[in-house]
CSV table of C-alpha atoms in Angstrom, one decimal:
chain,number,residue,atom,x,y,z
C,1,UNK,CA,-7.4,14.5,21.6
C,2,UNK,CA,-8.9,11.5,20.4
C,3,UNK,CA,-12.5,11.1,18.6
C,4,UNK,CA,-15.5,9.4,20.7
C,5,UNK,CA,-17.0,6.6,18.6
C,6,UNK,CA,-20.2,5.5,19.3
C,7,UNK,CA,-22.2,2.7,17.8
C,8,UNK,CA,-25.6,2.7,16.1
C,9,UNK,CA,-27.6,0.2,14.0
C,10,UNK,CA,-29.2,0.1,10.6
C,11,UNK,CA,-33.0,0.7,11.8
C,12,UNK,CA,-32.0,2.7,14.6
C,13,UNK,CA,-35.4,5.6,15.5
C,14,UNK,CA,-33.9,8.8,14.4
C,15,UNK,CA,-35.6,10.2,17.5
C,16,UNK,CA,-33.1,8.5,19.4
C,17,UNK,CA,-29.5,10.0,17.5
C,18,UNK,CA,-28.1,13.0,18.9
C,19,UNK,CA,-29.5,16.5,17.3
C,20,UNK,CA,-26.7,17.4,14.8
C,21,UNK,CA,-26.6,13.8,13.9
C,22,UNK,CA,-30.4,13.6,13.5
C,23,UNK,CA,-30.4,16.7,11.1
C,24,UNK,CA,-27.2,15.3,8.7
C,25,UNK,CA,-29.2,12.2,8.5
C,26,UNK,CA,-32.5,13.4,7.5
C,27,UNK,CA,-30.6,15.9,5.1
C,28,UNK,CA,-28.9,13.2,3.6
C,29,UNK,CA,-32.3,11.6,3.1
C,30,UNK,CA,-30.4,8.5,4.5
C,31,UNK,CA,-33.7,7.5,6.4
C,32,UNK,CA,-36.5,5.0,5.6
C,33,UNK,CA,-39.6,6.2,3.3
C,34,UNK,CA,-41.7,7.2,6.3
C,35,UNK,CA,-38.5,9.4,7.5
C,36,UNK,CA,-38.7,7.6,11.2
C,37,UNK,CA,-36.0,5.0,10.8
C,38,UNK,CA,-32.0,5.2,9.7
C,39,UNK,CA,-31.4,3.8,6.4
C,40,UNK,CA,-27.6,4.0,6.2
C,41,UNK,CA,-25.2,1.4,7.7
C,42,UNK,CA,-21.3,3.0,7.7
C,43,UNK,CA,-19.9,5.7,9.5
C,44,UNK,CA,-20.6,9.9,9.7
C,45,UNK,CA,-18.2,12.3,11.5
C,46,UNK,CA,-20.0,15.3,12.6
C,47,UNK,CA,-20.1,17.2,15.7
C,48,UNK,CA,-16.1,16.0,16.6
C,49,UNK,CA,-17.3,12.4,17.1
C,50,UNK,CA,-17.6,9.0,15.0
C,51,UNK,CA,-21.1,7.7,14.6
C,52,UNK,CA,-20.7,4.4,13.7
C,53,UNK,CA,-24.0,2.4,12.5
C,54,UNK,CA,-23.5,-1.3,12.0
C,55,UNK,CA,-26.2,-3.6,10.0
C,56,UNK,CA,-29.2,-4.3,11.7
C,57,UNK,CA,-29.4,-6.5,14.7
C,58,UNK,CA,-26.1,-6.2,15.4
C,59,UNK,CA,-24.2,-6.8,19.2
C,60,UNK,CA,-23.3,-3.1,19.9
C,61,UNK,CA,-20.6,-2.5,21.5
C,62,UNK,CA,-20.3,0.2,24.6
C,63,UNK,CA,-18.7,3.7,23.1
C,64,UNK,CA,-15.0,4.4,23.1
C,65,UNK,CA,-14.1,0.4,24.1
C,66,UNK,CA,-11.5,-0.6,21.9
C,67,UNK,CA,-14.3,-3.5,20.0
C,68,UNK,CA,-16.0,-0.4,19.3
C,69,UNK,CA,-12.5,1.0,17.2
C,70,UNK,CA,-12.1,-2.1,15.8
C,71,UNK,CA,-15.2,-2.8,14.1
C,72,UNK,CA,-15.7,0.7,12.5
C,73,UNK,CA,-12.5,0.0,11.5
C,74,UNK,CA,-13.8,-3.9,9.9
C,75,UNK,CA,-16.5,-2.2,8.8
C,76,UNK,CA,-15.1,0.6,6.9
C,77,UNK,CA,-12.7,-1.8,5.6
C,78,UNK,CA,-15.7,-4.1,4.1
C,79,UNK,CA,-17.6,-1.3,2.2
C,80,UNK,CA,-14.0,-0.1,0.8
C,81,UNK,CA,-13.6,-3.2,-0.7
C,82,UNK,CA,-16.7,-3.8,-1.7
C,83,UNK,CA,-16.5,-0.4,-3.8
C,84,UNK,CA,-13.5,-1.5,-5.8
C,85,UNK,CA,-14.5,-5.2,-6.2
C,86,UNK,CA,-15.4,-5.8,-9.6
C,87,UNK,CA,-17.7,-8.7,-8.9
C,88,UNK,CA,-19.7,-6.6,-6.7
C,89,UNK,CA,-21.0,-4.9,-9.9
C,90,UNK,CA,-23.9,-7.8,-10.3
C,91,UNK,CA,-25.2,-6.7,-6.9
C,92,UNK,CA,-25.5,-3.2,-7.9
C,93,UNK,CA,-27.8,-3.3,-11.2
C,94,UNK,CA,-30.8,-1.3,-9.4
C,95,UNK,CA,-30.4,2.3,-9.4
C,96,UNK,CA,-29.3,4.2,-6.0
C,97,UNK,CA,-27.6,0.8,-4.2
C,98,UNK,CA,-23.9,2.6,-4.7
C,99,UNK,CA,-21.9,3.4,-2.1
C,100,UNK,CA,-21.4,7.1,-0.6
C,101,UNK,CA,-18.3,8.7,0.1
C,102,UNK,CA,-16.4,5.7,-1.5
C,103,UNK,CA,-13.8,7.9,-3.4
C,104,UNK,CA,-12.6,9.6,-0.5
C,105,UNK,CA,-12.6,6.8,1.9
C,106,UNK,CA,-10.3,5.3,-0.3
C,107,UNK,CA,-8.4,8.0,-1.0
C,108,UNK,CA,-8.1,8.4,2.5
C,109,UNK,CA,-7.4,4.8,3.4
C,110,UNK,CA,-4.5,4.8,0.4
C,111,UNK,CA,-2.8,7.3,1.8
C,112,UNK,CA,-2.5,6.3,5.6
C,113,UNK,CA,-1.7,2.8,4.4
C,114,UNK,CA,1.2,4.0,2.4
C,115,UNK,CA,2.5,5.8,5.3
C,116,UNK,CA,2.5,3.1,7.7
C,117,UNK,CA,4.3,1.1,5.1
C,118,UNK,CA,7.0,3.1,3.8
C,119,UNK,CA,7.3,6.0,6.1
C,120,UNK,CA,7.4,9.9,5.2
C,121,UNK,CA,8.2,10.7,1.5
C,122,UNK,CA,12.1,10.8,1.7
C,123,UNK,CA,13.9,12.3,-2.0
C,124,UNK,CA,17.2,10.5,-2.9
C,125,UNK,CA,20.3,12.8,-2.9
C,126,UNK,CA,23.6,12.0,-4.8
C,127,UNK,CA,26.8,13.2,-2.5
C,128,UNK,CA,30.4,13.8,-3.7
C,129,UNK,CA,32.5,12.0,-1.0
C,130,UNK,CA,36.3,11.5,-1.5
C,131,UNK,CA,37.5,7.8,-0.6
C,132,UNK,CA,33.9,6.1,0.6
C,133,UNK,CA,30.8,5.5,-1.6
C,134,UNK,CA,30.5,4.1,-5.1
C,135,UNK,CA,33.7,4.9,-7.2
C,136,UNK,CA,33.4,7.9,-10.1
C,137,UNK,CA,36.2,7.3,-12.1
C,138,UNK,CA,35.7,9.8,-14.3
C,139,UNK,CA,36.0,12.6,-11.4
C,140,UNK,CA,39.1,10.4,-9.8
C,141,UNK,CA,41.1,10.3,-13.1
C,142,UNK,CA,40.1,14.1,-14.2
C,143,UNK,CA,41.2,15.1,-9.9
C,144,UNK,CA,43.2,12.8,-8.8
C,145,UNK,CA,47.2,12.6,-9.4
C,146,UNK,CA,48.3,8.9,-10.0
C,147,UNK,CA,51.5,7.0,-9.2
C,148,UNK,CA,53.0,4.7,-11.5
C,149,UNK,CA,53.0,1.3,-10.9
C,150,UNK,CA,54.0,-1.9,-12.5
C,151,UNK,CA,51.1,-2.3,-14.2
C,152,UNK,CA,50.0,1.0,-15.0
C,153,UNK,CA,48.7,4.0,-12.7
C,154,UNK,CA,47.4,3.9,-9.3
C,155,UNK,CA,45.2,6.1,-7.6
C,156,UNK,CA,45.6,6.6,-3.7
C,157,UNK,CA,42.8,9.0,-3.4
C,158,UNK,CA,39.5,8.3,-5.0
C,159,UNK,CA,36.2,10.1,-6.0
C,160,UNK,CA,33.4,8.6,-5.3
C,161,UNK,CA,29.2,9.4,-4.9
C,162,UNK,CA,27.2,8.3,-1.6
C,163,UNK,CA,23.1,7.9,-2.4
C,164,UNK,CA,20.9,9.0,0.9
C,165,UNK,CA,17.1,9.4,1.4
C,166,UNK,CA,16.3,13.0,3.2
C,167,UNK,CA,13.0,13.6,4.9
C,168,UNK,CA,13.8,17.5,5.2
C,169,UNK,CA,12.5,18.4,1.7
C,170,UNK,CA,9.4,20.7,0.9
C,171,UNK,CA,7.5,17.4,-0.4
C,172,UNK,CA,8.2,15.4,3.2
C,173,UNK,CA,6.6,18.4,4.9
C,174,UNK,CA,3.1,18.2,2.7
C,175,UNK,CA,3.0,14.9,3.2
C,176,UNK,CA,4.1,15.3,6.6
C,177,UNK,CA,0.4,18.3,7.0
C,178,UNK,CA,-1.5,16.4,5.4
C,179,UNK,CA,-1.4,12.7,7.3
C,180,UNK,CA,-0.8,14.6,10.5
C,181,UNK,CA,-4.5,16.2,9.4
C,182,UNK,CA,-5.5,12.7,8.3
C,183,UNK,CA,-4.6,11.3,11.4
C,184,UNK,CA,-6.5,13.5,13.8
C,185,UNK,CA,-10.0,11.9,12.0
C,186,UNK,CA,-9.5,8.7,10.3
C,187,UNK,CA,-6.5,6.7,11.9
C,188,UNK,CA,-8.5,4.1,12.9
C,189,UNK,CA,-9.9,2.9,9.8
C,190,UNK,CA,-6.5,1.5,9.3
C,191,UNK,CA,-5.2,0.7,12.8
C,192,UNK,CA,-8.8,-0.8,14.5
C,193,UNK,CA,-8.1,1.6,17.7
C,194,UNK,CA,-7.3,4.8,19.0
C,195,UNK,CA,-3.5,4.9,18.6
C,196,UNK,CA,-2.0,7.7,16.4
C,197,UNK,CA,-0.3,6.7,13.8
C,198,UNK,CA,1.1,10.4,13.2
C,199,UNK,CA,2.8,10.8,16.1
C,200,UNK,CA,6.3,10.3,14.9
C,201,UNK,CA,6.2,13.5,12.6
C,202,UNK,CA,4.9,16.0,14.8
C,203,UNK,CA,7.5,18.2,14.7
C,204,UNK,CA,7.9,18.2,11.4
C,205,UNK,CA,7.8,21.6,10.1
C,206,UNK,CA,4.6,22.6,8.1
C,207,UNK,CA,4.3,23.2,4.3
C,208,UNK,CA,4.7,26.7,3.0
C,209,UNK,CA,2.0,28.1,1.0
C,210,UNK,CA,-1.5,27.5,0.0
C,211,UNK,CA,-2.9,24.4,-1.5
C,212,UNK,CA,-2.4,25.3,-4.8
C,213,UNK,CA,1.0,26.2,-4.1
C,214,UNK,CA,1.3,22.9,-2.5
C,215,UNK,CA,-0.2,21.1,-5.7
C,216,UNK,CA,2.1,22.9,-8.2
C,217,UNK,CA,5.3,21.7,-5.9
C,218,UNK,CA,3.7,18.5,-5.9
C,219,UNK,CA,3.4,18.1,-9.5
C,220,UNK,CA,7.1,19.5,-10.4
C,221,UNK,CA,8.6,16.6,-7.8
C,222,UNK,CA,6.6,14.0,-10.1
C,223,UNK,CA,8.7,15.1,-13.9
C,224,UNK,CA,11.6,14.2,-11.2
C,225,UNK,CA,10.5,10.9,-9.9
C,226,UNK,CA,11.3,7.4,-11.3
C,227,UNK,CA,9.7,4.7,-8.6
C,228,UNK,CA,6.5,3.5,-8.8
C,229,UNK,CA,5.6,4.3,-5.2
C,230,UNK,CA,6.7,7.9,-5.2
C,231,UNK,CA,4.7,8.6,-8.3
C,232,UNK,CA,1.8,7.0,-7.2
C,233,UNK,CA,2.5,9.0,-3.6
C,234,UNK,CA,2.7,12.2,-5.0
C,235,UNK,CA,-0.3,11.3,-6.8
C,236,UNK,CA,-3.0,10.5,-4.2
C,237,UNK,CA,-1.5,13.9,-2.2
C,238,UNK,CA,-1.7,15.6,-5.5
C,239,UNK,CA,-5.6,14.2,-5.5
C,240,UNK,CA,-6.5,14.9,-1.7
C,241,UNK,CA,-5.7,18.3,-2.1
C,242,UNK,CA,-7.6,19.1,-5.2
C,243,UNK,CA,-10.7,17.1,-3.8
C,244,UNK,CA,-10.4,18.4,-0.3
C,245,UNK,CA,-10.0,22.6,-1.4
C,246,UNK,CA,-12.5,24.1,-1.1
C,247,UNK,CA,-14.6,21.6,0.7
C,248,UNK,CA,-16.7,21.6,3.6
C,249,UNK,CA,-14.6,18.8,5.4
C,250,UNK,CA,-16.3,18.9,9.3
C,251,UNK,CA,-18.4,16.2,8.2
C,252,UNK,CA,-17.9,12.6,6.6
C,253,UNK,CA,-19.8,10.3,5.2
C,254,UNK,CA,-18.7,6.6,4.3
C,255,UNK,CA,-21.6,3.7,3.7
C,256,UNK,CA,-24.2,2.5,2.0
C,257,UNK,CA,-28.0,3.4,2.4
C,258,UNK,CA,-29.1,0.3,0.8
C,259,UNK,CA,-27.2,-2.6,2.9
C,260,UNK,CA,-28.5,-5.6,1.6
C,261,UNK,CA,-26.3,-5.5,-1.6
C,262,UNK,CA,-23.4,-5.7,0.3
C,263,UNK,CA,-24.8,-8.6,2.4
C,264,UNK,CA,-25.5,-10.5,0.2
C,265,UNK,CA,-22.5,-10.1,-1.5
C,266,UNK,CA,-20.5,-10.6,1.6
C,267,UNK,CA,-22.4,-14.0,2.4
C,268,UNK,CA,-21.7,-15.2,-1.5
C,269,UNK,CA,-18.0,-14.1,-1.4
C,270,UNK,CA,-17.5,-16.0,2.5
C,271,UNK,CA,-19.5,-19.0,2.0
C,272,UNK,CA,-17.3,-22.3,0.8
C,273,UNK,CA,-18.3,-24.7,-2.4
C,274,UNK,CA,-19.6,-20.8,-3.8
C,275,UNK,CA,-21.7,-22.7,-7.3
C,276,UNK,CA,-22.4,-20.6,-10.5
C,277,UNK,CA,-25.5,-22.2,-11.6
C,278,UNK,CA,-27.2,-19.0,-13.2
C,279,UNK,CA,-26.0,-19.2,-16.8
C,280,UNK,CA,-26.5,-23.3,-16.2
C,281,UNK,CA,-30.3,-23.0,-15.7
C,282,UNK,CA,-33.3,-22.5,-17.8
C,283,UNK,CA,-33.8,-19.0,-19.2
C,284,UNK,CA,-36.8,-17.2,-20.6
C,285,UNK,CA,-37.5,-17.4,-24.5
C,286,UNK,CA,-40.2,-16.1,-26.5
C,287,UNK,CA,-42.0,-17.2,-29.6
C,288,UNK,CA,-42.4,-14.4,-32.0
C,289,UNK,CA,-43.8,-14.5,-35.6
C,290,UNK,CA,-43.0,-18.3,-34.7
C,291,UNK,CA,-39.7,-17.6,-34.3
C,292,UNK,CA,-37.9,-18.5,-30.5
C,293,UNK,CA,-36.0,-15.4,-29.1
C,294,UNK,CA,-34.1,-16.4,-25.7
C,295,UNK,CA,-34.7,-13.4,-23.1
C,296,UNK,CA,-31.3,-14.6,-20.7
C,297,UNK,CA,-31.4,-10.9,-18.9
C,298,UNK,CA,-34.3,-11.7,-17.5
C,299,UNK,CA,-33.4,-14.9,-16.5
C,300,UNK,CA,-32.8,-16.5,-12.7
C,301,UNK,CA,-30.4,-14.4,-10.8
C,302,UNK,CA,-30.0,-16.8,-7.4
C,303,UNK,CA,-28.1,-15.2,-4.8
C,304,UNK,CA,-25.9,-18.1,-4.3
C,305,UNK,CA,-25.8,-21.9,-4.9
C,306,UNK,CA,-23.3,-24.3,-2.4
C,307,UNK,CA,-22.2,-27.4,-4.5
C,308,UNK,CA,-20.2,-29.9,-3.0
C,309,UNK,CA,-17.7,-31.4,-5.6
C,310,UNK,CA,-18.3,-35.0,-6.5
C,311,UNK,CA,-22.2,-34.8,-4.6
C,312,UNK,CA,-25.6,-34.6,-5.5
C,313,UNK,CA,-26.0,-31.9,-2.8
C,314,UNK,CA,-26.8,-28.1,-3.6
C,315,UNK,CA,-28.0,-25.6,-1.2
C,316,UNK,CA,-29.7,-22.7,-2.5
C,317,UNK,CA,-29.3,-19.7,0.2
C,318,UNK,CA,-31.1,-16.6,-0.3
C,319,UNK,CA,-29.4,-13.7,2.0
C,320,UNK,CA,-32.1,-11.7,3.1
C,321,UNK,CA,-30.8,-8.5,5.4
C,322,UNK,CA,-34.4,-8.5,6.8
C,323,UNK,CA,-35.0,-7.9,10.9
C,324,UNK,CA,-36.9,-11.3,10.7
C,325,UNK,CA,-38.1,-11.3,14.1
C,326,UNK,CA,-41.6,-12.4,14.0
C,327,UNK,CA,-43.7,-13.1,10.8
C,328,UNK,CA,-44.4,-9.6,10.0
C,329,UNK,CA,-40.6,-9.0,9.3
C,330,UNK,CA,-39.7,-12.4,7.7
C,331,UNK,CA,-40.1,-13.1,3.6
C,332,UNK,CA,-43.0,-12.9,2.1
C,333,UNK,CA,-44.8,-14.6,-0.4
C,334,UNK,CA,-42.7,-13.2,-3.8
C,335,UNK,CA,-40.0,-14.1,-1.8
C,336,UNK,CA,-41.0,-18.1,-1.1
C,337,UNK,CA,-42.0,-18.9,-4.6
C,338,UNK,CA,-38.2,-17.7,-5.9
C,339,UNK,CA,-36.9,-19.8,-3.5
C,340,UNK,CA,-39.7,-23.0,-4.1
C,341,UNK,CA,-38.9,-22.3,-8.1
C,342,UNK,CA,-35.6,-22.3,-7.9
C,343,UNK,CA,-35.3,-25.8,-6.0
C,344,UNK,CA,-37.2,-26.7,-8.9
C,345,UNK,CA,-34.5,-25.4,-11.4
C,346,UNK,CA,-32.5,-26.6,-9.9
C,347,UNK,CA,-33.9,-30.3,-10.0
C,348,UNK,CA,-34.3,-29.9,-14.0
C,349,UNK,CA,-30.8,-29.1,-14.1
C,350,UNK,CA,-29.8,-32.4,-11.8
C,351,UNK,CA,-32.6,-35.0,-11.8
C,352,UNK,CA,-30.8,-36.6,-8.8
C,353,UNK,CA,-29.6,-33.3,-7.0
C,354,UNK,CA,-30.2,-33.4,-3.6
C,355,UNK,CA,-31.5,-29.5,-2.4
C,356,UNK,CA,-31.6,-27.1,0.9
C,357,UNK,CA,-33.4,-24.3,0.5
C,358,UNK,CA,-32.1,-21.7,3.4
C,359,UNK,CA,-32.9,-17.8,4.0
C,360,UNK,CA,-29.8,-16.1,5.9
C,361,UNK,CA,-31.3,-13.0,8.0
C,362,UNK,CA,-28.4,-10.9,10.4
C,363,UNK,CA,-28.2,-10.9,14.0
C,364,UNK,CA,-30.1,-13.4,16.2
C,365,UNK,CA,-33.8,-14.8,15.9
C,366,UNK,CA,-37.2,-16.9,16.5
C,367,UNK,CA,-37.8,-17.9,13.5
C,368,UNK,CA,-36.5,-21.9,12.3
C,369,UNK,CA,-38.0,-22.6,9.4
C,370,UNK,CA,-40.7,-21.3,6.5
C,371,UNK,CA,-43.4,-24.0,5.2
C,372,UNK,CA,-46.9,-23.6,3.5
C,373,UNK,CA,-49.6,-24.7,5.4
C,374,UNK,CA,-53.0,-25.8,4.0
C,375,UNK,CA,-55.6,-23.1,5.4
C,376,UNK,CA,-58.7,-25.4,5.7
C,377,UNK,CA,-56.2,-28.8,7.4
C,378,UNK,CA,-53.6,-26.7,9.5
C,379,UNK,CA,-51.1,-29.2,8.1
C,380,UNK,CA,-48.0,-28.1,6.7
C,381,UNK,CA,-47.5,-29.1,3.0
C,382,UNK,CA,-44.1,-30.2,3.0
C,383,UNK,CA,-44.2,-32.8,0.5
C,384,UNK,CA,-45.0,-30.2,-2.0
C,385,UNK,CA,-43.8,-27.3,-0.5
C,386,UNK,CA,-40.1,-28.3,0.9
C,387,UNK,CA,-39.2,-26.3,4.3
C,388,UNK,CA,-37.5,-23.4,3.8
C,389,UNK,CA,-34.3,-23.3,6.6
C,390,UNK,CA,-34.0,-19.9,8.3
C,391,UNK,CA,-30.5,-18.8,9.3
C,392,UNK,CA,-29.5,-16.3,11.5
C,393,UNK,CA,-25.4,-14.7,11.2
C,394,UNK,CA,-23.9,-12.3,13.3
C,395,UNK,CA,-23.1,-9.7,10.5
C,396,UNK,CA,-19.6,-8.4,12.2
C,397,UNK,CA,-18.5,-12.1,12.2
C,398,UNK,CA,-19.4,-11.9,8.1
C,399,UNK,CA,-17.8,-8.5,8.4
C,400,UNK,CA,-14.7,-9.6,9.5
C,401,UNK,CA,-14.4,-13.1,7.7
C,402,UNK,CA,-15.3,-11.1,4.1
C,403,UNK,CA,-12.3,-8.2,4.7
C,404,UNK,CA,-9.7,-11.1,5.6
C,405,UNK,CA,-10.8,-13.3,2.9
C,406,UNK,CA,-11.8,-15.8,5.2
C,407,UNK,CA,-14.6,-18.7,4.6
C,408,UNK,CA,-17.3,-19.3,6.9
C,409,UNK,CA,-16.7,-23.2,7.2
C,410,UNK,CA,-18.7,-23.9,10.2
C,411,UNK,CA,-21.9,-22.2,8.4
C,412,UNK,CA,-20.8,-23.7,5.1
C,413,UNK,CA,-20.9,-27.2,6.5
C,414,UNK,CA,-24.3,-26.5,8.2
C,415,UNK,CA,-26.0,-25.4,5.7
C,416,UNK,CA,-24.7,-28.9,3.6
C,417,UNK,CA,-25.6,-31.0,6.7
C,418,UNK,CA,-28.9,-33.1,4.9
């Protein structure tokens, strides 16, 4: 029987989540400080069903429709490889912005990758076959009688040794349990819908044993092994059983509670002309006992900078996973002056440079454009205040384009257009 999935948001009232739902999310502590909105955007299993909860202000889709499959699949996908991207590491210097449940999602995503690659584990076994196969002829000439010829003996009959892979072995059947038990929860991260991917080894016979038992054959089948896949094989199974005994396993958790590090990471990694200007700007030093002492670690640290080769044209985007539907939920004023100061950086660092300034929220919105207006005039202050642009992205489009790689160029070249 296949899983329900159903679709939630970052943001979402916990009032409104089913009841075992609501009580593994509040346990988890993965709400907001006031405890009445969801702070968590990945997926939970409980209660037999997938909770899905995309970022905030994202299009929804309708449970169990196949869009719904395939973007907790994209989803999953994206915080996966976030986790193991090393350059995700300069998002991540704040404490408790890691992701959860990262080991065993990719544990889990390893091992039902590997499987619709390569098939169930299969051991290579050596045959004694007389007049076929590859020629032994240290067996032939010890066994076989030869006839002279003119130019020396001849054998008629020959020994020889046929190689074939066998899936009826004690490993094939662990492996076998364990994607079958694999399959029955997670198959969609790796195939986006609700199609088994286990259903070609359902009657294969299950493992003897306990898991312990299972681990020690495991480990005696690696001394044996030679090929890189099968070691590394028999060592994720080797690992999923060790991490999964003794665990409570009816409920999983996979995401992060803190989303904006992974959009903003997502936005820098899928944008094109991606700039590193932060070790190319000014810096903080200090005179002490009349001696200068540069302070770079607490220098600027701009999200990310679009420069178009052979231009004066930079734009500085700051990704802001805000809701940013009226001015209540748009940035506030610490957030304007980084991105005022850094448009002047900028213009220290190129006198001629030519600047955008743009916030990027998720979803859909009102809001155009940020200015500073003088309070006693009404008129905006442009001149010395240049508008800040304000963006709005549909975060499963940046989902998708960030797991394949993919460059936003239609945003890219919009947010060059001067």
């Amino acid at each position: 029987m296949r899983r329900k999935v159903t679709c939630y948001a970052d943001r979402d009232l916990v009032t409104h989540l089913p009841t075992e739902l609501k009580a593994l999310i509040t346990k988890q502590n993965l709400v907001t400080n006031n405890g009445k909105k969801v702070s968590f955007c990945g997926v939970i299993i409980c209660d037999g069903e997938i909770h899905t909860f995309l970022p905030q202000n994202s299009k929804k889709p309708v449970s169990n429709e196949k869009e719904c499959y395939r973007i907790s699949s994209q989803l999953m996908k994206s915080v996966h490889l976030y986790s193991t991207d090393k350059t995700s590491k300069e998002f991540t210097l704040d404490e408790g912005k890691e992701c959860i449940g990262d080991d065993r999602l990719s544990l889990i995503s390893e091992l039902l990758r590997d499987y619709c690659a390569n098939g169930l584990y299969s051991r290579r076994i050596s045959q004694k076959v007389l007049n076929t196969g590859k020629t032994d002829w240290r067996r032939t000439i010890t066994n076989q009688l030869p006839y002279q010829g003119n130019k020396g003996p001849v054998y008629l009959d020959f020994n020889g040794t046929k190689r074939r892979y066998a899936s009826d072995c004690e490993i094939a059947r662990i492996h076998a349990c364990i994607i079958r038990e694999l399959d029955s929860s997670f198959d969609w991260i790796v195939t986006g819908s609700d199609v088994s991917v286990a259903k070609n080894i359902m009657s294969v016979p299950a493992p003897k044993g306990t898991d312990i038992a299972m681990i020690n054959t495991l480990k005696k089948e690696l001394r044996l092994v030679y090929s890189d896949r099968e070691k590394r094989l028999l060592k994720l199974l080797i690992k999923h059983l060790e991490s999964e005994h003794g665990r409570d396993t009816s409920n999983f958790i996979a995401g992060l509670k803190n989303y904006h590090v992974l959009w903003e990471h997502m936005l820098d990694k899928s944008l094109a002309w991606g700039f590193k200007i932060n070790k190319l700007v000014s810096s903080p030093a200090y005179k002490i006992n009349g001696q200068i002492i540069s302070a770079k670690n607490k220098g600027q640290r701009m999200d990310t900078v679009l420069h178009q080769p052979h231009t004066n044209k930079y734009t500085v985007v700051d990704a802001k996973y805000y809701e940013a539907q009226s001015p209540q939920g748009a940035p506030g004023w610490p957030d304007l002056v980084k991105q005022f100061f850094y448009a002047k950086a900028l213009s220290v660092y190129d006198p001629l440079a030519q600047i955008n300034n743009v916030f990027i929220f998720p979803g859909t919105g009102p809001i155009e454009s940020a200015h500073m207006r003088d309070p006693i005039t009404k008129k905006l202050q442009d001149k010395d205040y240049p508008p800040i642009l304000c963006v709005y992205v549909e975060p499963t489009l940046l989902i998708d384009h960030y797991v394949k790689g993919k460059k936003l160029k239609g945003l890219s070249n919009e947010l060059m257009d001067f």
